[in-house]
PDB file of C-alpha atoms and ligand atoms in Angstrom:
ATOM      1  CA  MET A   1     101.877 119.267  96.428  1.00  0.00           C
ATOM      2  CA  ASN A   2     100.506 115.856  95.431  1.00  0.00           C
ATOM      3  CA  ILE A   3     103.304 114.208  93.441  1.00  0.00           C
ATOM      4  CA  TYR A   4     101.043 113.300  90.493  1.00  0.00           C
ATOM      5  CA  PHE A   5     100.016 116.928  90.042  1.00  0.00           C
ATOM      6  CA  GLN A   6     103.592 118.096  89.530  1.00  0.00           C
ATOM      7  CA  LYS A   7     103.680 119.112  85.909  1.00  0.00           C
ATOM      8  CA  SER A   8     106.299 116.574  84.844  1.00  0.00           C
ATOM      9  CA  PHE A   9     104.458 113.700  86.528  1.00  0.00           C
ATOM     10  CA  GLN A  10     100.870 114.336  85.361  1.00  0.00           C
ATOM     11  CA  ARG A  11     101.473 112.182  82.299  1.00  0.00           C
ATOM     12  CA  GLY A  12     102.703 108.779  83.461  1.00  0.00           C
ATOM     13  CA  PHE A  13     103.907 105.935  81.270  1.00  0.00           C
ATOM     14  CA  GLY A  14     102.438 102.501  82.077  1.00  0.00           C
ATOM     15  CA  THR A  15     104.481  99.358  81.583  1.00  0.00           C
ATOM     16  CA  PHE A  16     101.811  96.645  81.478  1.00  0.00           C
ATOM     17  CA  PRO A  17     102.039  94.169  79.697  1.00  0.00           C
ATOM     18  CA  LEU A  18     105.467  95.010  78.300  1.00  0.00           C
ATOM     19  CA  LYS A  19     108.565  92.901  78.778  1.00  0.00           C
ATOM     20  CA  GLY A  20     112.007  92.438  77.178  1.00  0.00           C
ATOM     21  CA  ASP A  21     112.904  94.547  74.146  1.00  0.00           C
ATOM     22  CA  ASP A  22     109.379  95.944  73.865  1.00  0.00           C
ATOM     23  CA  LEU A  23     109.592  97.305  77.394  1.00  0.00           C
ATOM     24  CA  ARG A  24     113.114  98.682  77.023  1.00  0.00           C
ATOM     25  CA  ASN A  25     112.332 100.362  73.706  1.00  0.00           C
ATOM     26  CA  ALA A  26     109.078 101.805  75.016  1.00  0.00           C
ATOM     27  CA  ILE A  27     110.730 103.236  78.141  1.00  0.00           C
ATOM     28  CA  ASP A  28     113.552 104.725  76.049  1.00  0.00           C
ATOM     29  CA  ALA A  29     111.017 106.315  73.694  1.00  0.00           C
ATOM     30  CA  ALA A  30     108.984 107.589  76.646  1.00  0.00           C
ATOM     31  CA  VAL A  31     112.031 109.148  78.311  1.00  0.00           C
ATOM     32  CA  ASP A  32     112.963 110.776  74.979  1.00  0.00           C
ATOM     33  CA  ALA A  33     109.443 112.146  74.644  1.00  0.00           C
ATOM     34  CA  GLY A  34     109.657 113.679  78.122  1.00  0.00           C
ATOM     35  CA  TYR A  35     107.851 111.253  80.434  1.00  0.00           C
ATOM     36  CA  ARG A  36     109.307 111.197  83.941  1.00  0.00           C
ATOM     37  CA  ALA A  37     106.603 109.167  85.759  1.00  0.00           C
ATOM     38  CA  PHE A  38     106.558 105.386  85.279  1.00  0.00           C
ATOM     39  CA  ASP A  39     104.050 102.850  86.521  1.00  0.00           C
ATOM     40  CA  THR A  40     104.761  99.190  87.220  1.00  0.00           C
ATOM     41  CA  ALA A  41     103.499  96.508  89.624  1.00  0.00           C
ATOM     42  CA  GLN A  42     104.553  93.275  91.260  1.00  0.00           C
ATOM     43  CA  MET A  43     101.798  91.609  89.218  1.00  0.00           C
ATOM     44  CA  TYR A  44     103.320  92.729  85.885  1.00  0.00           C
ATOM     45  CA  GLY A  45     106.491  90.658  86.361  1.00  0.00           C
ATOM     46  CA  ASN A  46     108.559  93.478  84.851  1.00  0.00           C
ATOM     47  CA  GLU A  47     109.867  95.456  87.840  1.00  0.00           C
ATOM     48  CA  ALA A  48     113.468  94.287  87.280  1.00  0.00           C
ATOM     49  CA  GLU A  49     113.397  95.164  83.576  1.00  0.00           C
ATOM     50  CA  THR A  50     111.710  98.481  84.317  1.00  0.00           C
ATOM     51  CA  GLY A  51     114.332  99.227  86.975  1.00  0.00           C
ATOM     52  CA  ALA A  52     117.165  98.356  84.594  1.00  0.00           C
ATOM     53  CA  ALA A  53     115.738 100.516  81.801  1.00  0.00           C
ATOM     54  CA  LEU A  54     115.213 103.482  84.135  1.00  0.00           C
ATOM     55  CA  ALA A  55     118.660 103.100  85.719  1.00  0.00           C
ATOM     56  CA  ALA A  56     120.173 103.295  82.219  1.00  0.00           C
ATOM     57  CA  CYS A  57     117.900 106.010  80.828  1.00  0.00           C
ATOM     58  CA  GLY A  58     120.135 108.969  81.676  1.00  0.00           C
ATOM     59  CA  VAL A  59     117.617 110.835  83.851  1.00  0.00           C
ATOM     60  CA  ALA A  60     118.681 111.444  87.453  1.00  0.00           C
ATOM     61  CA  ARG A  61     116.724 109.402  89.998  1.00  0.00           C
ATOM     62  CA  GLN A  62     115.363 112.520  91.739  1.00  0.00           C
ATOM     63  CA  ASN A  63     113.737 113.625  88.483  1.00  0.00           C
ATOM     64  CA  LEU A  64     111.772 110.394  88.128  1.00  0.00           C
ATOM     65  CA  CYS A  65     108.523 109.356  89.786  1.00  0.00           C
ATOM     66  CA  ILE A  66     108.362 105.570  90.055  1.00  0.00           C
ATOM     67  CA  THR A  67     105.140 103.878  91.104  1.00  0.00           C
ATOM     68  CA  THR A  68     104.774 100.211  91.911  1.00  0.00           C
ATOM     69  CA  LYS A  69     101.887  98.202  93.340  1.00  0.00           C
ATOM     70  CA  VAL A  70     101.706  95.409  95.881  1.00  0.00           C
ATOM     71  CA  HIS A  71     100.091  92.160  94.707  1.00  0.00           C
ATOM     72  CA  PRO A  72      97.038  91.227  96.817  1.00  0.00           C
ATOM     73  CA  ASP A  73      98.616  87.824  97.551  1.00  0.00           C
ATOM     74  CA  ASN A  74     101.155  89.772  99.614  1.00  0.00           C
ATOM     75  CA  TYR A  75      98.566  91.456 101.876  1.00  0.00           C
ATOM     76  CA  THR A  76      99.690  89.501 104.966  1.00  0.00           C
ATOM     77  CA  PRO A  77     101.939  90.684 107.817  1.00  0.00           C
ATOM     78  CA  GLU A  78     104.532  88.045 106.832  1.00  0.00           C
ATOM     79  CA  LYS A  79     104.657  88.841 103.131  1.00  0.00           C
ATOM     80  CA  PHE A  80     103.911  92.553 102.762  1.00  0.00           C
ATOM     81  CA  LEU A  81     107.146  94.322 103.682  1.00  0.00           C
ATOM     82  CA  PRO A  82     109.428  91.594 102.246  1.00  0.00           C
ATOM     83  CA  SER A  83     107.534  91.891  98.960  1.00  0.00           C
ATOM     84  CA  VAL A  84     108.069  95.663  98.921  1.00  0.00           C
ATOM     85  CA  GLU A  85     111.759  95.191  99.701  1.00  0.00           C
ATOM     86  CA  ALA A  86     111.965  92.725  96.795  1.00  0.00           C
ATOM     87  CA  SER A  87     110.275  95.289  94.525  1.00  0.00           C
ATOM     88  CA  LEU A  88     112.799  97.953  95.517  1.00  0.00           C
ATOM     89  CA  LYS A  89     115.684  95.577  94.849  1.00  0.00           C
ATOM     90  CA  ALA A  90     114.242  94.675  91.448  1.00  0.00           C
ATOM     91  CA  LEU A  91     113.731  98.354  90.645  1.00  0.00           C
ATOM     92  CA  GLN A  92     117.295  99.191  91.797  1.00  0.00           C
ATOM     93  CA  ILE A  93     116.067 101.898  94.183  1.00  0.00           C
ATOM     94  CA  ASP A  94     116.051 102.245  97.961  1.00  0.00           C
ATOM     95  CA  ARG A  95     112.613 103.822  98.165  1.00  0.00           C
ATOM     96  CA  VAL A  96     109.763 104.063  95.731  1.00  0.00           C
ATOM     97  CA  ASP A  97     108.071 107.385  95.045  1.00  0.00           C
ATOM     98  CA  VAL A  98     104.565 105.943  95.200  1.00  0.00           C
ATOM     99  CA  LEU A  99     103.490 102.563  96.545  1.00  0.00           C
ATOM    100  CA  LEU A 100      99.946 101.431  95.753  1.00  0.00           C
ATOM    101  CA  LEU A 101      97.761  98.552  96.839  1.00  0.00           C
ATOM    102  CA  HIS A 102      96.971  97.076  93.414  1.00  0.00           C
ATOM    103  CA  TRP A 103      93.467  95.832  94.268  1.00  0.00           C
ATOM    104  CA  PRO A 104      91.127  95.814  97.216  1.00  0.00           C
ATOM    105  CA  PRO A 105      91.465  92.573  99.177  1.00  0.00           C
ATOM    106  CA  VAL A 106      89.083  89.713  98.418  1.00  0.00           C
ATOM    107  CA  GLY A 107      86.092  90.214 100.726  1.00  0.00           C
ATOM    108  CA  GLY A 108      86.540  93.992 100.771  1.00  0.00           C
ATOM    109  CA  ASP A 109      87.903  94.477 104.318  1.00  0.00           C
ATOM    110  CA  VAL A 110      90.414  97.175 103.439  1.00  0.00           C
ATOM    111  CA  GLY A 111      91.748  97.926 106.942  1.00  0.00           C
ATOM    112  CA  PRO A 112      94.540  95.318 107.327  1.00  0.00           C
ATOM    113  CA  SER A 113      96.192  95.942 103.930  1.00  0.00           C
ATOM    114  CA  LEU A 114      95.935  99.725 104.367  1.00  0.00           C
ATOM    115  CA  ARG A 115      97.736  99.470 107.711  1.00  0.00           C
ATOM    116  CA  LEU A 116     100.462  97.349 106.117  1.00  0.00           C
ATOM    117  CA  LEU A 117     100.779  99.940 103.348  1.00  0.00           C
ATOM    118  CA  GLN A 118     101.200 102.688 105.903  1.00  0.00           C
ATOM    119  CA  SER A 119     103.877 100.658 107.702  1.00  0.00           C
ATOM    120  CA  ALA A 120     105.885 100.549 104.441  1.00  0.00           C
ATOM    121  CA  LYS A 121     105.853 104.347 104.351  1.00  0.00           C
ATOM    122  CA  GLU A 122     106.746 104.574 108.041  1.00  0.00           C
ATOM    123  CA  LYS A 123     109.727 102.294 107.390  1.00  0.00           C
ATOM    124  CA  GLY A 124     110.916 104.654 104.669  1.00  0.00           C
ATOM    125  CA  LEU A 125     110.301 102.232 101.793  1.00  0.00           C
ATOM    126  CA  ALA A 126     107.900 104.635 100.045  1.00  0.00           C
ATOM    127  CA  ASP A 127     107.640 108.418  99.862  1.00  0.00           C
ATOM    128  CA  ALA A 128     103.917 108.346  99.216  1.00  0.00           C
ATOM    129  CA  ILE A 129     101.189 105.714  99.307  1.00  0.00           C
ATOM    130  CA  GLY A 130      97.924 105.154  97.498  1.00  0.00           C
ATOM    131  CA  VAL A 131      95.388 102.649  96.296  1.00  0.00           C
ATOM    132  CA  SER A 132      94.031 101.301  93.051  1.00  0.00           C
ATOM    133  CA  ASN A 133      90.664  99.954  91.981  1.00  0.00           C
ATOM    134  CA  TYR A 134      88.932 101.209  95.115  1.00  0.00           C
ATOM    135  CA  THR A 135      85.212 101.975  95.170  1.00  0.00           C
ATOM    136  CA  ALA A 136      83.871 105.246  96.604  1.00  0.00           C
ATOM    137  CA  LYS A 137      83.049 103.519  99.887  1.00  0.00           C
ATOM    138  CA  MET A 138      86.575 102.117 100.142  1.00  0.00           C
ATOM    139  CA  MET A 139      88.021 105.591  99.449  1.00  0.00           C
ATOM    140  CA  ARG A 140      86.064 106.926 102.435  1.00  0.00           C
ATOM    141  CA  GLU A 141      87.292 104.027 104.571  1.00  0.00           C
ATOM    142  CA  ALA A 142      90.897 104.654 103.504  1.00  0.00           C
ATOM    143  CA  ARG A 143      90.544 108.318 104.441  1.00  0.00           C
ATOM    144  CA  ALA A 144      89.299 107.325 107.878  1.00  0.00           C
ATOM    145  CA  ILE A 145      91.842 104.544 108.530  1.00  0.00           C
ATOM    146  CA  LEU A 146      95.075 106.114 107.306  1.00  0.00           C
ATOM    147  CA  ASP A 147      97.024 108.848 109.095  1.00  0.00           C
ATOM    148  CA  VAL A 148      98.445 110.036 105.767  1.00  0.00           C
ATOM    149  CA  LEU A 149      96.425 111.021 102.745  1.00  0.00           C
ATOM    150  CA  PRO A 150      96.738 108.520  99.867  1.00  0.00           C
ATOM    151  CA  VAL A 151      98.047 110.344  96.799  1.00  0.00           C
ATOM    152  CA  THR A 152      95.738 108.514  94.413  1.00  0.00           C
ATOM    153  CA  ASN A 153      93.127 105.914  93.625  1.00  0.00           C
ATOM    154  CA  GLN A 154      94.304 104.612  90.225  1.00  0.00           C
ATOM    155  CA  ILE A 155      91.271 103.408  88.276  1.00  0.00           C
ATOM    156  CA  GLU A 156      89.919 102.688  84.815  1.00  0.00           C
ATOM    157  CA  PHE A 157      89.135 106.172  83.527  1.00  0.00           C
ATOM    158  CA  HIS A 158      88.231 107.128  79.974  1.00  0.00           C
ATOM    159  CA  PRO A 159      85.368 108.912  78.215  1.00  0.00           C
ATOM    160  CA  LEU A 160      83.338 105.747  77.574  1.00  0.00           C
ATOM    161  CA  LEU A 161      82.728 105.129  81.280  1.00  0.00           C
ATOM    162  CA  ASN A 162      80.881 107.266  83.800  1.00  0.00           C
ATOM    163  CA  GLN A 163      83.101 107.620  86.879  1.00  0.00           C
ATOM    164  CA  GLN A 164      81.178 110.526  88.376  1.00  0.00           C
ATOM    165  CA  LYS A 165      80.707 108.734  91.721  1.00  0.00           C
ATOM    166  CA  LEU A 166      84.456 108.254  92.064  1.00  0.00           C
ATOM    167  CA  LEU A 167      85.123 111.850  91.019  1.00  0.00           C
ATOM    168  CA  ALA A 168      82.720 112.971  93.749  1.00  0.00           C
ATOM    169  CA  ALA A 169      84.442 110.659  96.256  1.00  0.00           C
ATOM    170  CA  ALA A 170      87.793 112.151  95.231  1.00  0.00           C
ATOM    171  CA  THR A 171      86.509 115.647  96.028  1.00  0.00           C
ATOM    172  CA  GLU A 172      84.942 114.477  99.292  1.00  0.00           C
ATOM    173  CA  THR A 173      87.954 112.516 100.581  1.00  0.00           C
ATOM    174  CA  GLY A 174      90.808 114.528  99.067  1.00  0.00           C
ATOM    175  CA  ILE A 175      92.142 111.343  97.424  1.00  0.00           C
ATOM    176  CA  PRO A 176      92.599 112.235  93.736  1.00  0.00           C
ATOM    177  CA  LEU A 177      91.978 109.727  90.983  1.00  0.00           C
ATOM    178  CA  SER A 178      94.520 108.765  88.332  1.00  0.00           C
ATOM    179  CA  SER A 179      93.776 106.896  85.131  1.00  0.00           C
ATOM    180  CA  TYR A 180      94.517 103.578  83.541  1.00  0.00           C
ATOM    181  CA  ALA A 181      93.086 102.253  80.296  1.00  0.00           C
ATOM    182  CA  SER A 182      92.957 105.932  79.330  1.00  0.00           C
ATOM    183  CA  VAL A 183      92.151 105.209  75.665  1.00  0.00           C
ATOM    184  CA  ALA A 184      90.103 102.140  76.700  1.00  0.00           C
ATOM    185  CA  ARG A 185      92.762 100.020  74.967  1.00  0.00           C
ATOM    186  CA  GLY A 186      91.743 101.478  71.619  1.00  0.00           C
ATOM    187  CA  GLU A 187      87.951 101.282  72.029  1.00  0.00           C
ATOM    188  CA  VAL A 188      87.688 105.098  72.037  1.00  0.00           C
ATOM    189  CA  PHE A 189      88.777 105.159  68.382  1.00  0.00           C
ATOM    190  CA  LYS A 190      85.480 103.557  67.342  1.00  0.00           C
ATOM    191  CA  HIS A 191      83.803 106.884  68.208  1.00  0.00           C
ATOM    192  CA  SER A 192      84.268 109.562  65.547  1.00  0.00           C
ATOM    193  CA  LEU A 193      83.621 112.436  67.975  1.00  0.00           C
ATOM    194  CA  PHE A 194      87.218 112.585  69.232  1.00  0.00           C
ATOM    195  CA  ALA A 195      88.789 112.938  65.773  1.00  0.00           C
ATOM    196  CA  GLU A 196      86.070 115.422  64.821  1.00  0.00           C
ATOM    197  CA  ILE A 197      86.782 117.593  67.884  1.00  0.00           C
ATOM    198  CA  GLY A 198      90.532 117.159  67.322  1.00  0.00           C
ATOM    199  CA  LYS A 199      90.325 118.853  63.898  1.00  0.00           C
ATOM    200  CA  GLY A 200      89.474 122.139  65.620  1.00  0.00           C
ATOM    201  CA  TYR A 201      92.654 121.990  67.711  1.00  0.00           C
ATOM    202  CA  ASP A 202      94.941 120.253  65.183  1.00  0.00           C
ATOM    203  CA  LYS A 203      95.139 117.296  67.580  1.00  0.00           C
ATOM    204  CA  SER A 204      94.481 113.568  67.166  1.00  0.00           C
ATOM    205  CA  ALA A 205      91.592 111.602  68.662  1.00  0.00           C
ATOM    206  CA  ALA A 206      93.927 110.130  71.320  1.00  0.00           C
ATOM    207  CA  GLN A 207      95.178 113.574  72.294  1.00  0.00           C
ATOM    208  CA  VAL A 208      91.607 114.826  72.702  1.00  0.00           C
ATOM    209  CA  VAL A 209      90.727 111.835  74.897  1.00  0.00           C
ATOM    210  CA  LEU A 210      93.778 112.328  77.116  1.00  0.00           C
ATOM    211  CA  ARG A 211      93.235 116.065  77.377  1.00  0.00           C
ATOM    212  CA  TRP A 212      89.616 115.440  78.449  1.00  0.00           C
ATOM    213  CA  ILE A 213      90.894 113.183  81.258  1.00  0.00           C
ATOM    214  CA  LEU A 214      93.436 115.770  82.439  1.00  0.00           C
ATOM    215  CA  GLN A 215      90.801 118.511  82.383  1.00  0.00           C
ATOM    216  CA  LYS A 216      88.674 116.299  84.659  1.00  0.00           C
ATOM    217  CA  GLY A 217      91.525 116.726  87.171  1.00  0.00           C
ATOM    218  CA  VAL A 218      92.797 113.184  86.661  1.00  0.00           C
ATOM    219  CA  PRO A 219      96.526 112.545  86.074  1.00  0.00           C
ATOM    220  CA  LEU A 220      97.207 110.009  83.349  1.00  0.00           C
ATOM    221  CA  ASN A 221      98.809 106.657  82.775  1.00  0.00           C
ATOM    222  CA  THR A 222      99.129 105.708  79.135  1.00  0.00           C
ATOM    223  CA  MET A 223     100.943 102.887  77.400  1.00  0.00           C
ATOM    224  CA  SER A 224     102.022 102.433  73.827  1.00  0.00           C
ATOM    225  CA  THR A 225     104.639 100.389  72.000  1.00  0.00           C
ATOM    226  CA  LYS A 226     104.913 102.939  69.154  1.00  0.00           C
ATOM    227  CA  SER A 227     107.170 105.946  69.519  1.00  0.00           C
ATOM    228  CA  GLU A 228     104.800 108.179  67.518  1.00  0.00           C
ATOM    229  CA  ASN A 229     101.903 107.310  69.848  1.00  0.00           C
ATOM    230  CA  ILE A 230     104.112 107.627  72.937  1.00  0.00           C
ATOM    231  CA  ARG A 231     105.090 111.127  71.793  1.00  0.00           C
ATOM    232  CA  ALA A 232     101.566 112.155  70.786  1.00  0.00           C
ATOM    233  CA  ASN A 233     100.161 111.027  74.140  1.00  0.00           C
ATOM    234  CA  PHE A 234     102.628 113.349  75.870  1.00  0.00           C
ATOM    235  CA  GLU A 235     101.961 116.381  73.667  1.00  0.00           C
ATOM    236  CA  ILE A 236      98.707 117.439  75.227  1.00  0.00           C
ATOM    237  CA  MET A 237      99.686 120.455  77.310  1.00  0.00           C
ATOM    238  CA  ASP A 238      99.504 123.040  74.521  1.00  0.00           C
ATOM    239  CA  PHE A 239      95.738 123.154  74.043  1.00  0.00           C
ATOM    240  CA  THR A 240      92.604 123.362  76.165  1.00  0.00           C
ATOM    241  CA  LEU A 241      89.276 121.782  75.285  1.00  0.00           C
ATOM    242  CA  SER A 242      86.414 124.258  75.470  1.00  0.00           C
ATOM    243  CA  SER A 243      83.621 123.613  77.949  1.00  0.00           C
ATOM    244  CA  ILE A 244      81.356 122.889  74.974  1.00  0.00           C
ATOM    245  CA  ASP A 245      83.706 120.168  73.730  1.00  0.00           C
ATOM    246  CA  MET A 246      84.149 118.786  77.272  1.00  0.00           C
ATOM    247  CA  ASP A 247      80.343 118.527  77.499  1.00  0.00           C
ATOM    248  CA  ARG A 248      80.095 116.828  74.092  1.00  0.00           C
ATOM    249  CA  ILE A 249      82.606 114.214  75.241  1.00  0.00           C
ATOM    250  CA  ASP A 250      80.794 113.825  78.585  1.00  0.00           C
ATOM    251  CA  THR A 251      77.752 112.506  76.697  1.00  0.00           C
ATOM    252  CA  LEU A 252      79.797 109.433  75.667  1.00  0.00           C
ATOM    253  CA  THR A 253      80.285 108.348  79.299  1.00  0.00           C
ATOM    254  CA  SER A 254      76.781 106.858  79.100  1.00  0.00           C
ATOM    255  CA  THR A 255      78.292 104.220  76.763  1.00  0.00           C
ATOM    256  CA  GLY A 256      79.222 102.309  79.936  1.00  0.00           C
ATOM    257  CA  TYR A 257      82.161 100.497  78.303  1.00  0.00           C
ATOM    258  CA  ARG A 258      84.261  98.864  81.021  1.00  0.00           C
ATOM    259  CA  ILE A 259      87.355  96.735  80.417  1.00  0.00           C
ATOM    260  CA  VAL A 260      87.878  95.410  83.941  1.00  0.00           C
ATOM    261  CA  LYS A 261      84.539  93.839  84.772  1.00  0.00           C
ATOM    262  CA  THR A 262      83.561  92.382  88.140  1.00  0.00           C
ATOM    263  CA  GLY A 263      84.608  88.710  88.156  1.00  0.00           C
ATOM    264  CA  LEU A 264      87.485  89.166  85.670  1.00  0.00           C
ATOM    265  CA  LEU A 265      89.988  88.745  88.512  1.00  0.00           C
ATOM    266  CA  PRO A 266      89.256  87.526  92.052  1.00  0.00           C
ATOM    267  CA  TRP A 267      89.931  90.989  93.489  1.00  0.00           C
ATOM    268  CA  VAL A 268      87.683  93.029  91.197  1.00  0.00           C
ATOM    269  CA  PRO A 269      85.030  94.646  93.446  1.00  0.00           C
ATOM    270  CA  GLU A 270      81.385  95.443  92.679  1.00  0.00           C
ATOM    271  CA  TRP A 271      81.922  98.768  90.920  1.00  0.00           C
ATOM    272  CA  ASP A 272      80.014 101.936  91.769  1.00  0.00           C
TER     273      ASP A 272
HETATM  274  N1  NAP B 301      95.914  99.633  88.406  1.00  0.00           N
HETATM  275  C1  NAP B 301      95.484  98.728  87.573  1.00  0.00           C
HETATM  276  O1  NAP B 301      94.780  97.791  87.949  1.00  0.00           O
HETATM  277  C2  NAP B 301      95.851  98.828  86.121  1.00  0.00           C
HETATM  278  C3  NAP B 301      95.168  98.053  85.172  1.00  0.00           C
HETATM  279  C4  NAP B 301      95.536  98.168  83.842  1.00  0.00           C
HETATM  280  C5  NAP B 301      96.565  99.029  83.469  1.00  0.00           C
HETATM  281  N2  NAP B 301      97.231  99.754  84.412  1.00  0.00           N
HETATM  282  C6  NAP B 301      98.340 100.675  84.045  1.00  0.00           C
HETATM  283  O2  NAP B 301      97.900 101.634  83.111  1.00  0.00           O
HETATM  284  C7  NAP B 301      98.696 101.584  81.925  1.00  0.00           C
HETATM  285  C8  NAP B 301      97.878 101.942  80.697  1.00  0.00           C
HETATM  286  O3  NAP B 301      96.698 101.175  80.622  1.00  0.00           O
HETATM  287  P1  NAP B 301      96.396 100.120  79.501  1.00  0.00           P
HETATM  288  O4  NAP B 301      97.641  99.806  78.778  1.00  0.00           O
HETATM  289  O5  NAP B 301      95.639  99.034  80.117  1.00  0.00           O
HETATM  290  O6  NAP B 301      95.383 100.844  78.532  1.00  0.00           O
HETATM  291  P2  NAP B 301      95.429 101.982  77.407  1.00  0.00           P
HETATM  292  O7  NAP B 301      96.512 102.967  77.688  1.00  0.00           O
HETATM  293  O8  NAP B 301      94.034 102.459  77.282  1.00  0.00           O
HETATM  294  O9  NAP B 301      95.704 101.144  76.072  1.00  0.00           O
HETATM  295  C9  NAP B 301      96.952 100.809  75.574  1.00  0.00           C
HETATM  296  C10 NAP B 301      96.745 100.462  74.120  1.00  0.00           C
HETATM  297  O10 NAP B 301      96.294 101.627  73.439  1.00  0.00           O
HETATM  298  C11 NAP B 301      97.051 101.824  72.254  1.00  0.00           C
HETATM  299  N3  NAP B 301      97.375 103.249  72.150  1.00  0.00           N
HETATM  300  C12 NAP B 301      97.972 104.028  73.082  1.00  0.00           C
HETATM  301  N4  NAP B 301      98.122 105.284  72.638  1.00  0.00           N
HETATM  302  C13 NAP B 301      97.622 105.301  71.369  1.00  0.00           C
HETATM  303  C14 NAP B 301      97.507 106.321  70.374  1.00  0.00           C
HETATM  304  N5  NAP B 301      97.945 107.573  70.597  1.00  0.00           N
HETATM  305  N6  NAP B 301      96.938 105.981  69.197  1.00  0.00           N
HETATM  306  C15 NAP B 301      96.507 104.732  68.959  1.00  0.00           C
HETATM  307  N7  NAP B 301      96.593 103.713  69.862  1.00  0.00           N
HETATM  308  C16 NAP B 301      97.150 104.009  71.050  1.00  0.00           C
HETATM  309  C17 NAP B 301      98.327 101.038  72.422  1.00  0.00           C
HETATM  310  O11 NAP B 301      98.652 100.448  71.178  1.00  0.00           O
HETATM  311  P3  NAP B 301     100.074 100.757  70.444  1.00  0.00           P
HETATM  312  O12 NAP B 301     101.094 100.041  71.245  1.00  0.00           O
HETATM  313  O13 NAP B 301      99.842 100.188  69.094  1.00  0.00           O
HETATM  314  O14 NAP B 301     100.250 102.255  70.435  1.00  0.00           O
HETATM  315  C18 NAP B 301      97.994  99.965  73.448  1.00  0.00           C
HETATM  316  O15 NAP B 301      97.677  98.756  72.826  1.00  0.00           O
HETATM  317  C19 NAP B 301      99.261 100.165  81.931  1.00  0.00           C
HETATM  318  O16 NAP B 301     100.415 100.062  81.162  1.00  0.00           O
HETATM  319  C20 NAP B 301      99.510  99.944  83.417  1.00  0.00           C
HETATM  320  O17 NAP B 301     100.739 100.548  83.804  1.00  0.00           O
HETATM  321  C21 NAP B 301      96.873  99.674  85.733  1.00  0.00           C
END
C-alpha cells in the first residue's frame, strides 16, 4: 500500500518554516496529538533539528514516516547522492521513508533528476520516492521514465484552487497527490462557508477544509505552531462531509487563489 495512505500517515505534519524552540515544541505537540508522518526538506534548513526532535520524541523509528526533499541545486550527478547522505545524517536515520524532488528542474527537463532520485532508492537511501510541484505533463513523464511508481506529487492543494487537472493526472498515472498549504496559510478563513458547514458536524472551519482535501483522495500536510490547532487538524477522521457539502466547497475552487505563483522561485513551473 502507498505509504501516505496508511491510516497513521494520511495526516502529515509540515515543518516549514519552523526552527529552534518553535520547531521542537510543534513536533512534540504533533507527536502528542498522534501525528506520525513528518515533512521536511533540505531547503528548510531544519533537517538536523527535525531529526533531533523526532529521535527524542519517544516514538519508535519504524512507526514514523519521515519525508525529506532534495534541493534543486543538488540535481547534479556530483551533488545528488552526497546531499541525500547529508540529509540522512542530519535526520539521524540511515534511510528516509520518502525522498522527494522538491521542485522540477529549471528548464523543465525532468529526466536527469528523476534518474538520480531513482539511484538514491536503488542505493537503499530511501524506501520510497516521489516528486513535488510537478505539472500534469511532468507526472506523465515521471511515470514513463521511472521503473518504480512515485508515491506522491506534493502540491499546493486547498479549496480555493482548482487542481482538477492534477487530480485527473493522478488517476491516469497512478501517482497520488498530497497537499501543502492545505489551509492556504489562513486564506480559507476569509470564506464563511467552511465555518457554516462545520456547524452541522460540530467541527471547525479548518477541520472542514482538511476533511474536504482527504475526501478528494489527497493525503495532507499541515503546519501550525499552536497545540490546539495542531490537535484540531488531526481530529478529522470521525466525520464525513456529505456529497452536497463537498459540492458546495467545490464551487470555491473557482476563486483561483494560489500562494506559489510562477516566478516566485526560479523553479516554479507554468502551472496547469
Ligand atoms: N513541497 C513544497 O514545495 C512545499 C511548499 C510549502 C509548504 N510545504 C510543506 O507543507 C507544510 C504546510 O504548508 P504551509 O505551512 O505552507 O501552509 P498551511 O498549512 O496552509 O498554513 C500554515 C498556517 O496556517 C495556520 N493554521 C494551521 N492550522 C490552523 C487552524 N486549525 N486554525 C487556524 N490557523 C491554522 C498556521 O498558523 P498557527 O501557527 O497560528 O496555527 C500557519 O501559519 C509546510 O510546513 C511544509 O512542510 C511544502
